[in-house]
Amino acid sequence: MVTDKLPHALMLCRPSGSSSDWFSAHFDSRPDCSRCVLDANPLAPPHSIGIMAPFLRSLVSRPAYLVVSVLVLGVSIAAQVAIMAVLDAVLLSPPTARAPGELAFIRTSLRGGQMSFPDYKDIAERSTSFVSVASFYTSGRAALTNAGDLAHVRCGVASGSFFQTLQIGAGRGRLFGPEDDVAGAAPVAVITAELSRTRQLEVGAMIQLNTVPLMVIGILPEGFRGVDRTFAADLWIPVAQSAAVSPKWLTTNRGSQSQLVVARLKPEVALQIANAEIDTIGEQIHQENIKVNHGLKFYVQSFAAFRYGLDGTARIMVLLGALVWVLFALAFTNFFALTLVRV
């Protein structure tokens, strides 16, 4: 039996002397020691311990080399984990919008893909491929005043259908809708949960954005700041109140391409069908406004494609991740080869 052979095997392998001699005897790759190990455990792989023996002896006999090697490998692994964490936050983590697979962006052939607000209105009125269509843009920093306290926040301006298109609900209060985005409507705003905490603002609070008084009617869900982190904002107002942060011509002039347009596809409509429709509508808009929209093309892009193509950080993270993997492989290969050479 194996148990009968075990004491004999240990007696054969364990020589008198130091612990390092005992380590060498146990993990030596010589055939006689391999037979002892096999006698002790016939089920063990015949060469696994023998192959690793020089590697393990080198690490035990040179502690400083072991520490440096572990640090090099540890830094490589930590760098890869950090890059993947950023990549996940930027690109892989799902947005807070409901059913993001149904979202698409209607873009133009301009570098940034933006269109004018009148072009957006024409598309929203004529298209039949979407449940709803919305426009938005983010302005620079705006001065927010509440009870005498001044803060600078990033403001987003969106059409009344914005939250309806994203199918986002309010964390507290309500979000503005089409009824708030008409001339003569009460000036309102919705703020992020983070701004609510830092500025101690609640539903019903009166604030002043630059020189325009607004009432906070809702707090956005935790973590939501916009469709994508590139276009995130601390506070959102309807287009009807855009004069608080931008000139009026930005939403009235067909030559001012400032709007990003997001839409929710109807369940039965494929992206290719929507693209064909938008191409037709875009040609109509071009013919009707040929002096302003000369050569301007319209197309539909999936939300995933928009997110990756727009976010340069994501592309940089992908390249850095690949580079770190290559460096990690080279470091491990060199480490193992140098260890064997030093034995």
Tab-separated table of C-alpha atoms in Angstrom:
chain	number	residue	atom	x	y	z
A	1	MET	CA	0.000	0.000	0.000
A	2	VAL	CA	1.006	3.667	-0.523
A	3	THR	CA	0.944	4.332	3.220
A	4	ASP	CA	3.451	1.535	3.745
A	5	LYS	CA	5.847	3.088	1.262
A	6	LEU	CA	5.545	6.695	2.519
A	7	PRO	CA	7.885	6.493	5.567
A	8	HIS	CA	10.494	4.654	3.518
A	9	ALA	CA	10.321	7.315	0.782
A	10	LEU	CA	10.787	10.105	3.307
A	11	MET	CA	13.782	8.355	4.809
A	12	LEU	CA	15.370	7.992	1.382
A	13	CYS	CA	14.801	11.637	0.413
A	14	ARG	CA	15.644	13.397	3.649
A	15	PRO	CA	19.405	13.622	4.095
A	16	SER	CA	21.212	14.846	7.133
A	17	GLY	CA	22.265	18.458	6.938
A	18	SER	CA	20.728	21.862	6.408
A	19	SER	CA	17.177	22.646	5.364
A	20	SER	CA	18.418	23.843	1.959
A	21	ASP	CA	19.963	20.397	1.381
A	22	TRP	CA	16.651	18.829	2.324
A	23	PHE	CA	14.892	21.221	-0.174
A	24	SER	CA	17.322	20.171	-2.900
A	25	ALA	CA	16.791	16.492	-2.175
A	26	HIS	CA	12.995	16.832	-2.244
A	27	PHE	CA	12.696	18.994	-5.351
A	28	ASP	CA	15.691	17.885	-7.365
A	29	SER	CA	14.950	16.854	-10.923
A	30	ARG	CA	17.334	13.905	-10.798
A	31	PRO	CA	15.740	10.561	-11.674
A	32	ASP	CA	16.407	8.926	-8.300
A	33	CYS	CA	14.509	11.669	-6.404
A	34	SER	CA	11.679	11.619	-8.922
A	35	ARG	CA	11.276	7.921	-8.199
A	36	CYS	CA	11.073	8.668	-4.476
A	37	VAL	CA	8.308	11.196	-5.066
A	38	LEU	CA	6.476	8.749	-7.263
A	39	ASP	CA	6.851	6.069	-4.611
A	40	ALA	CA	5.322	8.458	-2.080
A	41	ASN	CA	2.518	9.541	-4.420
A	42	PRO	CA	2.090	7.393	-7.514
A	43	LEU	CA	-0.720	9.674	-8.779
A	44	ALA	CA	1.499	12.815	-9.033
A	45	PRO	CA	2.652	13.994	-12.493
A	46	PRO	CA	6.119	12.546	-13.077
A	47	HIS	CA	7.966	15.718	-14.132
A	48	SER	CA	6.016	18.701	-12.703
A	49	ILE	CA	8.138	19.077	-9.560
A	50	GLY	CA	11.353	18.382	-11.410
A	51	ILE	CA	10.709	21.134	-13.967
A	52	MET	CA	9.997	23.751	-11.286
A	53	ALA	CA	12.892	22.702	-9.033
A	54	PRO	CA	15.537	25.144	-10.393
A	55	PHE	CA	13.023	27.967	-10.355
A	56	LEU	CA	11.983	27.351	-6.737
A	57	ARG	CA	15.584	26.850	-5.507
A	58	SER	CA	16.637	30.161	-7.066
A	59	LEU	CA	13.830	32.070	-5.395
A	60	VAL	CA	14.537	30.571	-1.958
A	61	SER	CA	18.299	31.151	-2.153
A	62	ARG	CA	18.073	34.774	-3.342
A	63	PRO	CA	15.466	36.684	-1.269
A	64	ALA	CA	16.312	40.102	-2.747
A	65	TYR	CA	15.863	38.785	-6.281
A	66	LEU	CA	12.564	37.248	-5.230
A	67	VAL	CA	11.278	40.550	-3.800
A	68	VAL	CA	12.257	42.547	-6.911
A	69	SER	CA	10.706	39.968	-9.217
A	70	VAL	CA	7.441	39.902	-7.288
A	71	LEU	CA	7.318	43.712	-7.325
A	72	VAL	CA	7.823	43.835	-11.102
A	73	LEU	CA	5.079	41.311	-11.708
A	74	GLY	CA	2.826	42.967	-9.124
A	75	VAL	CA	3.168	46.405	-10.727
A	76	SER	CA	2.375	44.922	-14.151
A	77	ILE	CA	-0.760	43.245	-12.835
A	78	ALA	CA	-1.845	46.338	-10.882
A	79	ALA	CA	-1.416	48.552	-13.961
A	80	GLN	CA	-3.551	46.195	-16.030
A	81	VAL	CA	-6.264	46.089	-13.357
A	82	ALA	CA	-6.295	49.901	-13.107
A	83	ILE	CA	-6.551	50.345	-16.876
A	84	MET	CA	-9.346	47.797	-17.133
A	85	ALA	CA	-11.220	49.528	-14.290
A	86	VAL	CA	-11.069	52.858	-16.122
A	87	LEU	CA	-12.011	51.176	-19.398
A	88	ASP	CA	-14.988	49.535	-17.708
A	89	ALA	CA	-16.175	52.861	-16.287
A	90	VAL	CA	-15.703	54.654	-19.604
A	91	LEU	CA	-16.847	52.122	-22.124
A	92	LEU	CA	-18.152	48.845	-20.731
A	93	SER	CA	-20.383	49.894	-17.839
A	94	PRO	CA	-23.955	50.186	-19.063
A	95	PRO	CA	-25.504	53.665	-19.073
A	96	THR	CA	-28.257	54.521	-16.649
A	97	ALA	CA	-30.795	54.861	-19.457
A	98	ARG	CA	-33.349	52.066	-19.690
A	99	ALA	CA	-32.850	49.530	-22.536
A	100	PRO	CA	-29.763	51.266	-24.028
A	101	GLY	CA	-29.804	48.802	-26.920
A	102	GLU	CA	-32.863	50.624	-28.274
A	103	LEU	CA	-31.088	53.992	-28.233
A	104	ALA	CA	-29.495	55.466	-31.331
A	105	PHE	CA	-27.922	58.772	-32.275
A	106	ILE	CA	-28.930	60.752	-35.341
A	107	ARG	CA	-25.754	62.429	-36.515
A	108	THR	CA	-24.453	64.550	-39.367
A	109	SER	CA	-21.363	64.349	-41.529
A	110	LEU	CA	-19.794	67.197	-39.562
A	111	ARG	CA	-16.783	66.296	-37.418
A	112	GLY	CA	-18.684	66.315	-34.121
A	113	GLY	CA	-21.896	64.914	-35.605
A	114	GLN	CA	-24.020	67.814	-34.295
A	115	MET	CA	-26.918	69.415	-36.121
A	116	SER	CA	-28.897	72.625	-35.742
A	117	PHE	CA	-31.995	72.798	-33.591
A	118	PRO	CA	-34.261	73.512	-36.626
A	119	ASP	CA	-32.835	70.392	-38.337
A	120	TYR	CA	-33.625	68.379	-35.205
A	121	LYS	CA	-37.202	69.695	-35.199
A	122	ASP	CA	-37.668	68.677	-38.839
A	123	ILE	CA	-36.368	65.165	-38.170
A	124	ALA	CA	-38.480	64.741	-35.021
A	125	GLU	CA	-41.629	65.765	-36.895
A	126	ARG	CA	-41.045	63.716	-40.062
A	127	SER	CA	-39.465	60.468	-38.869
A	128	THR	CA	-41.573	57.386	-38.097
A	129	SER	CA	-38.838	54.958	-37.035
A	130	PHE	CA	-38.540	56.201	-33.468
A	131	VAL	CA	-40.648	56.174	-30.328
A	132	SER	CA	-39.248	59.587	-29.455
A	133	VAL	CA	-36.410	61.910	-30.470
A	134	ALA	CA	-34.582	64.439	-28.284
A	135	SER	CA	-31.840	67.020	-28.618
A	136	PHE	CA	-29.310	68.139	-26.029
A	137	TYR	CA	-26.043	69.968	-25.566
A	138	THR	CA	-23.890	71.033	-22.648
A	139	SER	CA	-22.678	74.554	-22.040
A	140	GLY	CA	-19.621	75.777	-20.233
A	141	ARG	CA	-19.567	76.655	-16.566
A	142	ALA	CA	-22.490	78.705	-15.286
A	143	ALA	CA	-22.839	80.630	-12.042
A	144	LEU	CA	-25.318	79.016	-9.661
A	145	THR	CA	-26.544	81.090	-6.744
A	146	ASN	CA	-28.648	79.794	-3.875
A	147	ALA	CA	-29.262	81.728	-0.664
A	148	GLY	CA	-26.271	83.916	-1.436
A	149	ASP	CA	-23.852	81.024	-1.995
A	150	LEU	CA	-22.124	81.028	-5.380
A	151	ALA	CA	-20.945	77.921	-7.226
A	152	HIS	CA	-19.935	77.200	-10.813
A	153	VAL	CA	-21.669	74.217	-12.388
A	154	ARG	CA	-21.819	72.589	-15.775
A	155	CYS	CA	-25.243	73.026	-17.328
A	156	GLY	CA	-27.021	70.814	-19.837
A	157	VAL	CA	-29.778	72.031	-22.143
A	158	ALA	CA	-32.229	69.478	-23.525
A	159	SER	CA	-35.505	69.312	-25.362
A	160	GLY	CA	-38.624	68.428	-23.386
A	161	SER	CA	-38.511	64.863	-24.734
A	162	PHE	CA	-35.001	64.183	-23.387
A	163	PHE	CA	-35.809	62.195	-20.243
A	164	GLN	CA	-38.802	60.585	-21.957
A	165	THR	CA	-36.487	59.273	-24.702
A	166	LEU	CA	-33.968	57.935	-22.192
A	167	GLN	CA	-36.835	56.586	-20.059
A	168	ILE	CA	-35.239	58.047	-16.947
A	169	GLY	CA	-37.351	58.568	-13.835
A	170	ALA	CA	-36.759	61.138	-11.131
A	171	GLY	CA	-34.930	60.244	-7.952
A	172	ARG	CA	-37.130	62.790	-6.184
A	173	GLY	CA	-39.732	65.207	-7.492
A	174	ARG	CA	-40.263	65.125	-11.252
A	175	LEU	CA	-38.248	65.710	-14.429
A	176	PHE	CA	-39.179	68.319	-17.021
A	177	GLY	CA	-41.168	67.232	-20.069
A	178	PRO	CA	-42.576	68.688	-23.296
A	179	GLU	CA	-45.012	70.842	-21.312
A	180	ASP	CA	-42.051	72.627	-19.674
A	181	ASP	CA	-40.314	73.275	-22.993
A	182	VAL	CA	-42.664	75.847	-24.476
A	183	ALA	CA	-42.642	79.616	-24.526
A	184	GLY	CA	-44.188	81.087	-21.393
A	185	ALA	CA	-43.646	77.960	-19.263
A	186	ALA	CA	-42.398	78.405	-15.730
A	187	PRO	CA	-38.560	78.404	-15.547
A	188	VAL	CA	-37.505	75.060	-14.087
A	189	ALA	CA	-34.410	72.904	-13.643
A	190	VAL	CA	-33.467	69.414	-12.512
A	191	ILE	CA	-30.204	68.736	-10.707
A	192	THR	CA	-28.006	65.730	-10.044
A	193	ALA	CA	-28.068	63.880	-6.743
A	194	GLU	CA	-24.469	64.940	-6.130
A	195	LEU	CA	-25.263	68.629	-6.583
A	196	SER	CA	-28.263	68.219	-4.313
A	197	ARG	CA	-25.989	66.905	-1.549
A	198	THR	CA	-23.104	69.333	-1.961
A	199	ARG	CA	-25.284	72.450	-2.251
A	200	GLN	CA	-28.049	71.179	0.063
A	201	LEU	CA	-30.732	71.734	-2.565
A	202	GLU	CA	-34.098	70.014	-2.434
A	203	VAL	CA	-37.180	69.897	-4.632
A	204	GLY	CA	-38.834	73.316	-4.611
A	205	ALA	CA	-35.614	75.249	-3.965
A	206	MET	CA	-35.222	78.547	-5.830
A	207	ILE	CA	-31.879	79.067	-7.553
A	208	GLN	CA	-30.399	81.591	-9.928
A	209	LEU	CA	-28.462	80.399	-12.983
A	210	ASN	CA	-26.339	83.324	-14.101
A	211	THR	CA	-29.108	85.959	-13.926
A	212	VAL	CA	-32.161	83.731	-14.538
A	213	PRO	CA	-34.234	82.501	-11.578
A	214	LEU	CA	-35.248	78.818	-11.730
A	215	MET	CA	-37.081	76.401	-9.507
A	216	VAL	CA	-35.684	72.949	-8.834
A	217	ILE	CA	-38.507	70.557	-9.677
A	218	GLY	CA	-36.613	67.282	-9.449
A	219	ILE	CA	-33.479	65.407	-8.431
A	220	LEU	CA	-31.988	63.002	-10.974
A	221	PRO	CA	-31.349	59.350	-10.054
A	222	GLU	CA	-28.090	58.609	-8.269
A	223	GLY	CA	-25.162	58.541	-10.700
A	224	PHE	CA	-26.976	60.050	-13.681
A	225	ARG	CA	-25.372	63.162	-15.176
A	226	GLY	CA	-26.152	62.685	-18.860
A	227	VAL	CA	-26.312	60.275	-21.775
A	228	ASP	CA	-22.548	59.840	-21.730
A	229	ARG	CA	-19.829	61.061	-19.414
A	230	THR	CA	-18.451	63.243	-22.230
A	231	PHE	CA	-21.703	65.214	-22.122
A	232	ALA	CA	-22.337	65.156	-18.389
A	233	ALA	CA	-23.844	68.079	-16.506
A	234	ASP	CA	-24.654	69.017	-12.924
A	235	LEU	CA	-27.910	70.727	-13.829
A	236	TRP	CA	-30.333	70.356	-16.754
A	237	ILE	CA	-32.798	72.912	-18.103
A	238	PRO	CA	-35.268	72.751	-21.040
A	239	VAL	CA	-34.458	74.476	-24.337
A	240	ALA	CA	-37.098	77.114	-23.535
A	241	GLN	CA	-34.818	78.301	-20.710
A	242	SER	CA	-31.569	78.092	-22.705
A	243	ALA	CA	-31.147	81.873	-22.651
A	244	ALA	CA	-29.857	81.406	-19.098
A	245	VAL	CA	-26.619	79.880	-20.392
A	246	SER	CA	-26.386	80.485	-24.155
A	247	PRO	CA	-27.449	83.015	-26.808
A	248	LYS	CA	-30.876	82.571	-28.341
A	249	TRP	CA	-29.563	82.080	-31.894
A	250	LEU	CA	-27.967	78.802	-30.781
A	251	THR	CA	-31.414	77.180	-30.882
A	252	THR	CA	-32.976	79.210	-33.685
A	253	ASN	CA	-30.293	79.512	-36.367
A	254	ARG	CA	-30.169	76.606	-38.858
A	255	GLY	CA	-26.516	77.326	-39.470
A	256	SER	CA	-25.603	76.730	-35.815
A	257	GLN	CA	-24.830	73.012	-35.494
A	258	SER	CA	-24.760	72.630	-31.722
A	259	GLN	CA	-27.270	69.862	-30.956
A	260	LEU	CA	-26.669	66.180	-30.371
A	261	VAL	CA	-29.758	64.112	-31.141
A	262	VAL	CA	-30.650	60.869	-29.380
A	263	ALA	CA	-33.618	58.702	-30.327
A	264	ARG	CA	-35.278	55.504	-29.173
A	265	LEU	CA	-35.963	53.037	-31.956
A	266	LYS	CA	-39.336	51.362	-32.228
A	267	PRO	CA	-38.988	47.658	-31.334
A	268	GLU	CA	-39.942	46.523	-34.843
A	269	VAL	CA	-37.560	48.924	-36.644
A	270	ALA	CA	-34.005	47.846	-37.457
A	271	LEU	CA	-31.134	50.313	-37.500
A	272	GLN	CA	-30.737	49.921	-41.277
A	273	ILE	CA	-34.374	50.870	-41.893
A	274	ALA	CA	-34.070	53.933	-39.657
A	275	ASN	CA	-30.891	54.901	-41.499
A	276	ALA	CA	-32.641	54.738	-44.848
A	277	GLU	CA	-35.473	56.942	-43.576
A	278	ILE	CA	-33.118	59.514	-42.057
A	279	ASP	CA	-31.118	59.614	-45.282
A	280	THR	CA	-34.315	60.472	-47.172
A	281	ILE	CA	-35.369	63.118	-44.637
A	282	GLY	CA	-31.854	64.559	-44.672
A	283	GLU	CA	-32.010	64.952	-48.440
A	284	GLN	CA	-35.345	66.758	-48.094
A	285	ILE	CA	-33.866	69.131	-45.495
A	286	HIS	CA	-30.864	69.696	-47.745
A	287	GLN	CA	-33.046	70.626	-50.730
A	288	GLU	CA	-35.186	72.952	-48.618
A	289	ASN	CA	-32.168	74.721	-47.090
A	290	ILE	CA	-29.509	74.198	-49.738
A	291	LYS	CA	-27.604	77.399	-48.957
A	292	VAL	CA	-27.207	76.501	-45.275
A	293	ASN	CA	-27.051	72.696	-45.356
A	294	HIS	CA	-24.945	72.335	-48.481
A	295	GLY	CA	-23.376	68.855	-48.523
A	296	LEU	CA	-24.671	67.970	-45.049
A	297	LYS	CA	-25.544	64.275	-44.641
A	298	PHE	CA	-27.578	62.636	-41.874
A	299	TYR	CA	-27.256	59.077	-40.557
A	300	VAL	CA	-28.219	56.893	-37.600
A	301	GLN	CA	-25.613	55.337	-35.324
A	302	SER	CA	-26.092	52.798	-32.548
A	303	PHE	CA	-25.506	53.975	-29.004
A	304	ALA	CA	-22.538	51.605	-28.537
A	305	ALA	CA	-20.842	52.854	-31.701
A	306	PHE	CA	-21.454	56.457	-30.678
A	307	ARG	CA	-20.064	55.878	-27.211
A	308	TYR	CA	-16.864	54.226	-28.397
A	309	GLY	CA	-16.256	56.525	-31.363
A	310	LEU	CA	-16.815	59.722	-29.393
A	311	ASP	CA	-14.834	58.873	-26.285
A	312	GLY	CA	-11.124	59.199	-27.057
A	313	THR	CA	-10.335	58.063	-23.515
A	314	ALA	CA	-11.846	54.662	-24.228
A	315	ARG	CA	-9.697	54.163	-27.305
A	316	ILE	CA	-6.584	55.215	-25.394
A	317	MET	CA	-7.448	52.774	-22.613
A	318	VAL	CA	-7.813	49.922	-25.100
A	319	LEU	CA	-4.365	50.668	-26.543
A	320	LEU	CA	-2.792	51.000	-23.098
A	321	GLY	CA	-4.404	47.762	-21.984
A	322	ALA	CA	-2.955	45.909	-24.957
A	323	LEU	CA	0.452	47.481	-24.309
A	324	VAL	CA	0.421	46.455	-20.654
A	325	TRP	CA	-0.475	42.880	-21.590
A	326	VAL	CA	2.499	42.764	-23.976
A	327	LEU	CA	4.843	44.207	-21.357
A	328	PHE	CA	3.517	41.768	-18.768
A	329	ALA	CA	4.173	38.822	-21.083
A	330	LEU	CA	7.692	40.064	-21.848
A	331	ALA	CA	8.438	40.676	-18.160
A	332	PHE	CA	7.252	37.223	-17.133
A	333	THR	CA	9.179	35.523	-19.954
A	334	ASN	CA	12.397	37.379	-19.115
A	335	PHE	CA	11.925	36.745	-15.419
A	336	PHE	CA	11.527	33.000	-15.910
A	337	ALA	CA	14.417	32.801	-18.412
A	338	LEU	CA	16.801	34.767	-16.194
A	339	THR	CA	15.888	32.616	-13.230
A	340	LEU	CA	16.761	29.452	-15.106
A	341	VAL	CA	20.055	30.965	-16.308
A	342	ARG	CA	21.061	31.967	-12.784
A	343	VAL	CA	20.502	28.440	-11.446
